[in-house]
mmCIF file of C-alpha atoms in Angstrom:
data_model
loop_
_atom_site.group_PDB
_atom_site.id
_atom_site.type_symbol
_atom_site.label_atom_id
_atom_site.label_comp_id
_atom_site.label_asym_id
_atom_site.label_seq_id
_atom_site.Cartn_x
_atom_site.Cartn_y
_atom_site.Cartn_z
ATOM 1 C CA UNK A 1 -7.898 26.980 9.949
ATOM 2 C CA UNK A 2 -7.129 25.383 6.683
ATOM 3 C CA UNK A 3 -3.434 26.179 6.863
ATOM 4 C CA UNK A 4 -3.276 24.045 10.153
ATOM 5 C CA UNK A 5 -4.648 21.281 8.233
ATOM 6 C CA UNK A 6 -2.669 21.909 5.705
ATOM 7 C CA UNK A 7 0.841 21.468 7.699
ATOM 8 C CA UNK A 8 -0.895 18.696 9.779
ATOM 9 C CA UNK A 9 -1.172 16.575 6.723
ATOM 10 C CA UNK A 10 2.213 17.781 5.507
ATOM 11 C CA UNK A 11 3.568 16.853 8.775
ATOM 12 C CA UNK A 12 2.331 13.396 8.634
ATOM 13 C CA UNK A 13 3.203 12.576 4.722
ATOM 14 C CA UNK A 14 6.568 13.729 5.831
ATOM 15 C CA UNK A 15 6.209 10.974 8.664
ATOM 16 C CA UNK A 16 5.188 8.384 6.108
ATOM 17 C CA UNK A 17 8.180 9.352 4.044
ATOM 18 C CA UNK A 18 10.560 8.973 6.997
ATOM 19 C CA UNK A 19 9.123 5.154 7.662
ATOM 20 C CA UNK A 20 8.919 4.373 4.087
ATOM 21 C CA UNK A 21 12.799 5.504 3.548
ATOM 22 C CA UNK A 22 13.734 3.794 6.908
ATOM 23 C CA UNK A 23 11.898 0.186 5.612
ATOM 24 C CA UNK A 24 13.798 0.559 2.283
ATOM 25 C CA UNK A 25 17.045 1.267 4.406
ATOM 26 C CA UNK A 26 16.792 -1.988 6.317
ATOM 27 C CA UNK A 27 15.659 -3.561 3.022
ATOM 28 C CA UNK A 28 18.647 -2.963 1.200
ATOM 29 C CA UNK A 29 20.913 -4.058 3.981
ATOM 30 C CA UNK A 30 19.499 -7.031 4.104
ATOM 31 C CA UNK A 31 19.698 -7.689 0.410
ATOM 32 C CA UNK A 32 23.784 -6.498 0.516
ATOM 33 C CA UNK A 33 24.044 -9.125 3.584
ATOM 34 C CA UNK A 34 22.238 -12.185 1.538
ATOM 35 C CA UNK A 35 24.362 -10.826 -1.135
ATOM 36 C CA UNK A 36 27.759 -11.695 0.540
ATOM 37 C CA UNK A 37 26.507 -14.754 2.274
ATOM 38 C CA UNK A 38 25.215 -16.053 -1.190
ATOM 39 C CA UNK A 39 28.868 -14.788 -2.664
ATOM 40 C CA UNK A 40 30.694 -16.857 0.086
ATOM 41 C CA UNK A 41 28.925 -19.972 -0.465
ATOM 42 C CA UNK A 42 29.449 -19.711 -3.725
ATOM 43 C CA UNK A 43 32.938 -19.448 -3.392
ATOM 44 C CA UNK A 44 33.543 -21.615 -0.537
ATOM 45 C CA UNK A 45 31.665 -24.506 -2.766
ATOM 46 C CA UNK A 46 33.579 -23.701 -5.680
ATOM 47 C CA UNK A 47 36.977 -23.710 -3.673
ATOM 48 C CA UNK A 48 35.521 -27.231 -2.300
ATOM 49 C CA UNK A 49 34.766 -28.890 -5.576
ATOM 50 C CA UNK A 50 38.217 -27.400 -7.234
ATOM 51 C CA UNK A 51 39.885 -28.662 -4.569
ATOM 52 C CA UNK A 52 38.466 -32.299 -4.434
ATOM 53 C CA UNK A 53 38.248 -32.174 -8.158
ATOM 54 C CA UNK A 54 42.474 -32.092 -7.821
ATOM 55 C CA UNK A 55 42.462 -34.652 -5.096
ATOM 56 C CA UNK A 56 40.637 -37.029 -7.655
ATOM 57 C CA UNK A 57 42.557 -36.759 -10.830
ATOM 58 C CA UNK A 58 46.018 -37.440 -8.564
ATOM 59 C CA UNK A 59 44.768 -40.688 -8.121
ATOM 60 C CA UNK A 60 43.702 -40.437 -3.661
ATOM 61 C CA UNK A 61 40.693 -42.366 -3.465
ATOM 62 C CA UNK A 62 39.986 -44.003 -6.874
ATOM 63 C CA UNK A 63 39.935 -47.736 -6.289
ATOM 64 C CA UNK A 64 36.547 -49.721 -7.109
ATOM 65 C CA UNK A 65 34.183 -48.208 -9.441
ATOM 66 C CA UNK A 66 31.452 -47.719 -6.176
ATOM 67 C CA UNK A 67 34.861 -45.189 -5.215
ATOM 68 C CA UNK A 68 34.286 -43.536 -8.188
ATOM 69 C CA UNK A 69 30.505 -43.511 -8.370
ATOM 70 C CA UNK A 70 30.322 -41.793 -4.829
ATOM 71 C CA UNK A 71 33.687 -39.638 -5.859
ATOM 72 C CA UNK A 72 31.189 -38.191 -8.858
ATOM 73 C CA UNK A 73 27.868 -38.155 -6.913
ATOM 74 C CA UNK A 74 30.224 -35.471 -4.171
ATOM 75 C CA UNK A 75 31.838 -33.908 -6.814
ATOM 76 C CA UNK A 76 28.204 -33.268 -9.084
ATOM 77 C CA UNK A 77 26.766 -32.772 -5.294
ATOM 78 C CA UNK A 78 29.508 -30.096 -5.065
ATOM 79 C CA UNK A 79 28.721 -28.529 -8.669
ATOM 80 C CA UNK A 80 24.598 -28.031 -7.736
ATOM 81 C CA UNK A 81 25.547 -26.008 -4.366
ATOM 82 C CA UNK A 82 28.372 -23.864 -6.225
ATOM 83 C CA UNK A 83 25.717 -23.405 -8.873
ATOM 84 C CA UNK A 84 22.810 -22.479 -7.003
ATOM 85 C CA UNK A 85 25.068 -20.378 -4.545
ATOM 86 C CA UNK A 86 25.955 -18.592 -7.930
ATOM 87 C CA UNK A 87 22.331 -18.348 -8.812
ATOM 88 C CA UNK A 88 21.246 -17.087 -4.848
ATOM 89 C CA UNK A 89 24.011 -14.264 -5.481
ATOM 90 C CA UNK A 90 23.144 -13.034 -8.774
ATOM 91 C CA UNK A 91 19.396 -13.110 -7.393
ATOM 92 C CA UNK A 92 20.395 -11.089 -4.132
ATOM 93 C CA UNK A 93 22.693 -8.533 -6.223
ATOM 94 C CA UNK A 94 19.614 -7.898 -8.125
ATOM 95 C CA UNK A 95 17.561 -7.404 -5.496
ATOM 96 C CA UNK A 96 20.222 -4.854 -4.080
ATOM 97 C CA UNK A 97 19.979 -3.018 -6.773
ATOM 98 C CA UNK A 98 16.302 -2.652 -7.125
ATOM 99 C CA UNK A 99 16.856 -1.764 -2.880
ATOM 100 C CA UNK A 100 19.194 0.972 -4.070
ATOM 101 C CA UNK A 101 16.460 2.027 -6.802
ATOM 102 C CA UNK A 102 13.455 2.218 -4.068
ATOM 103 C CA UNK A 103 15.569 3.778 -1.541
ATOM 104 C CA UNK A 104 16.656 6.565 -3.345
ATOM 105 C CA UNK A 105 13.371 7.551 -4.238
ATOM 106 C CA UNK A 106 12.119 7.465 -0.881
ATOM 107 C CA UNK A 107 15.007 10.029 -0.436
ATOM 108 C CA UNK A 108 13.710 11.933 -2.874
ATOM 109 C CA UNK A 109 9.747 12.182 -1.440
ATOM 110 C CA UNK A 110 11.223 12.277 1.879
ATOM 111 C CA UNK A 111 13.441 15.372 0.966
ATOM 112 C CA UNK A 112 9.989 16.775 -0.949
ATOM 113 C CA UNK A 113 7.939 16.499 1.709
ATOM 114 C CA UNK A 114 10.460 18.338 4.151
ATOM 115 C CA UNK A 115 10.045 21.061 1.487
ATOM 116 C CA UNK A 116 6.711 20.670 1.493
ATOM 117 C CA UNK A 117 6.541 20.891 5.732
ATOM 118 C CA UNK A 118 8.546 23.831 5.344
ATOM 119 C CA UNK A 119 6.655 25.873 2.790
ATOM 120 C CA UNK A 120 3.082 25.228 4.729
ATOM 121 C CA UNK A 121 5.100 25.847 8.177
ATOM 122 C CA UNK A 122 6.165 29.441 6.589
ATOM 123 C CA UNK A 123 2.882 30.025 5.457
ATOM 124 C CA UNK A 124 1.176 29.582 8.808
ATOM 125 C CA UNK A 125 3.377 31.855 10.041
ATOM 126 C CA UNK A 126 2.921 34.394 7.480
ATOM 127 C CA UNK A 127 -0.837 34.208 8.397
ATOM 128 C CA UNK A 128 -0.471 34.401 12.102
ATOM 129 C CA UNK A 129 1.716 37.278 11.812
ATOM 130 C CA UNK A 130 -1.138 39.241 9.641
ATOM 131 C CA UNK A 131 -3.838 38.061 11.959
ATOM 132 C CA UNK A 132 -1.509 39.355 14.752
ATOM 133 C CA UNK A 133 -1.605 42.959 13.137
ATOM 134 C CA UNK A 134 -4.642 44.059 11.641
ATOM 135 C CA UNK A 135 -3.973 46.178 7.557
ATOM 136 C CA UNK A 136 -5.206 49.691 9.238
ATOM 137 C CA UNK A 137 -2.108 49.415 11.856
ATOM 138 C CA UNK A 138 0.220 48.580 8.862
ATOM 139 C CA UNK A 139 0.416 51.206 6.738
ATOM 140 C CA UNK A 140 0.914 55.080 6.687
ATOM 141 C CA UNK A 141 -2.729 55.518 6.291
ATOM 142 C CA UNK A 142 -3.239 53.149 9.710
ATOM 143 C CA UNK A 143 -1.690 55.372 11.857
ATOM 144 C CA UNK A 144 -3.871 57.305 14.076
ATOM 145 C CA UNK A 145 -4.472 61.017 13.227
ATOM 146 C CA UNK A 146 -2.721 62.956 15.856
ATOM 147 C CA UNK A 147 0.163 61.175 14.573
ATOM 148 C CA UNK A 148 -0.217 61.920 10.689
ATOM 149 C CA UNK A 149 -0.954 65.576 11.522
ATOM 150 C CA UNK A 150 2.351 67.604 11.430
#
């Protein structure tokens, strides 16, 4: 039966398109969550380095010029991690929205192949149903003759 063979592979693209969907699903959730945890260290270590930037210039811990060498190493510490925390979140929203890309069309060959299962499922039955009945028995000129005769 080719149509059985037919709907069998149908069945298991259909399968595939359910995994593949599922995989870009949990792919793009974890891009949105590096997303926000990239955006909050950014801010956080922008927040830090604003804040000890005021603490410096009102004159709290600027003494010997060692102070001030290790008050600039933390503050240009401070300015790499706000930077690459700004760099890890444009990176991860990127990523998101190449997620969002691939996961949409997985929708769409998921939603084809359901289509697809559908179509081959209708035409099995279609063939079962004229197997079940033979042409002779479905027309007028099937019926038997005692009943055709007035």
């Amino acid at each position: 039966m080719r149509e059985d063979k037919r709907l069998k592979i149908a069945r298991r693209q259909l399968v595939l398109a359910q995994i593949a969907r599922r995989e870009a699903r949990f792919a793009l959730a974890n891009a949105l969550a590096e997303e926000d945890r990239s955006g909050k260290v950014h801010t956080r270590a922008q927040s830090l380095l604003n804040e000890y930037a005021k603490r410096v210039a009102a004159g709290k811990g600027v003494g010997t010029s060692q102070t001030l060498q290790a008050n600039l190493a933390f503050v240009r510490s401070l300015q790499v991690m706000a930077d690459d925390a700004h760099g890890a979140h444009k990176d991860a929203s990127d990523q998101a929205q190449w997620q969002m890309r691939a996961l949409a069309e997985a929708e769409t060959r998921m939603e084809t192949r359901e289509t697809r299962v559908k179509e081959e499922r209708r035409a099995l039955a279609d063939l079962q149903a004229r197997r079940e009945f033979p042409a002779e028995l479905m027309g007028p000129a099937g019926l038997a003759r005692k009943l055709q005769s007035r």
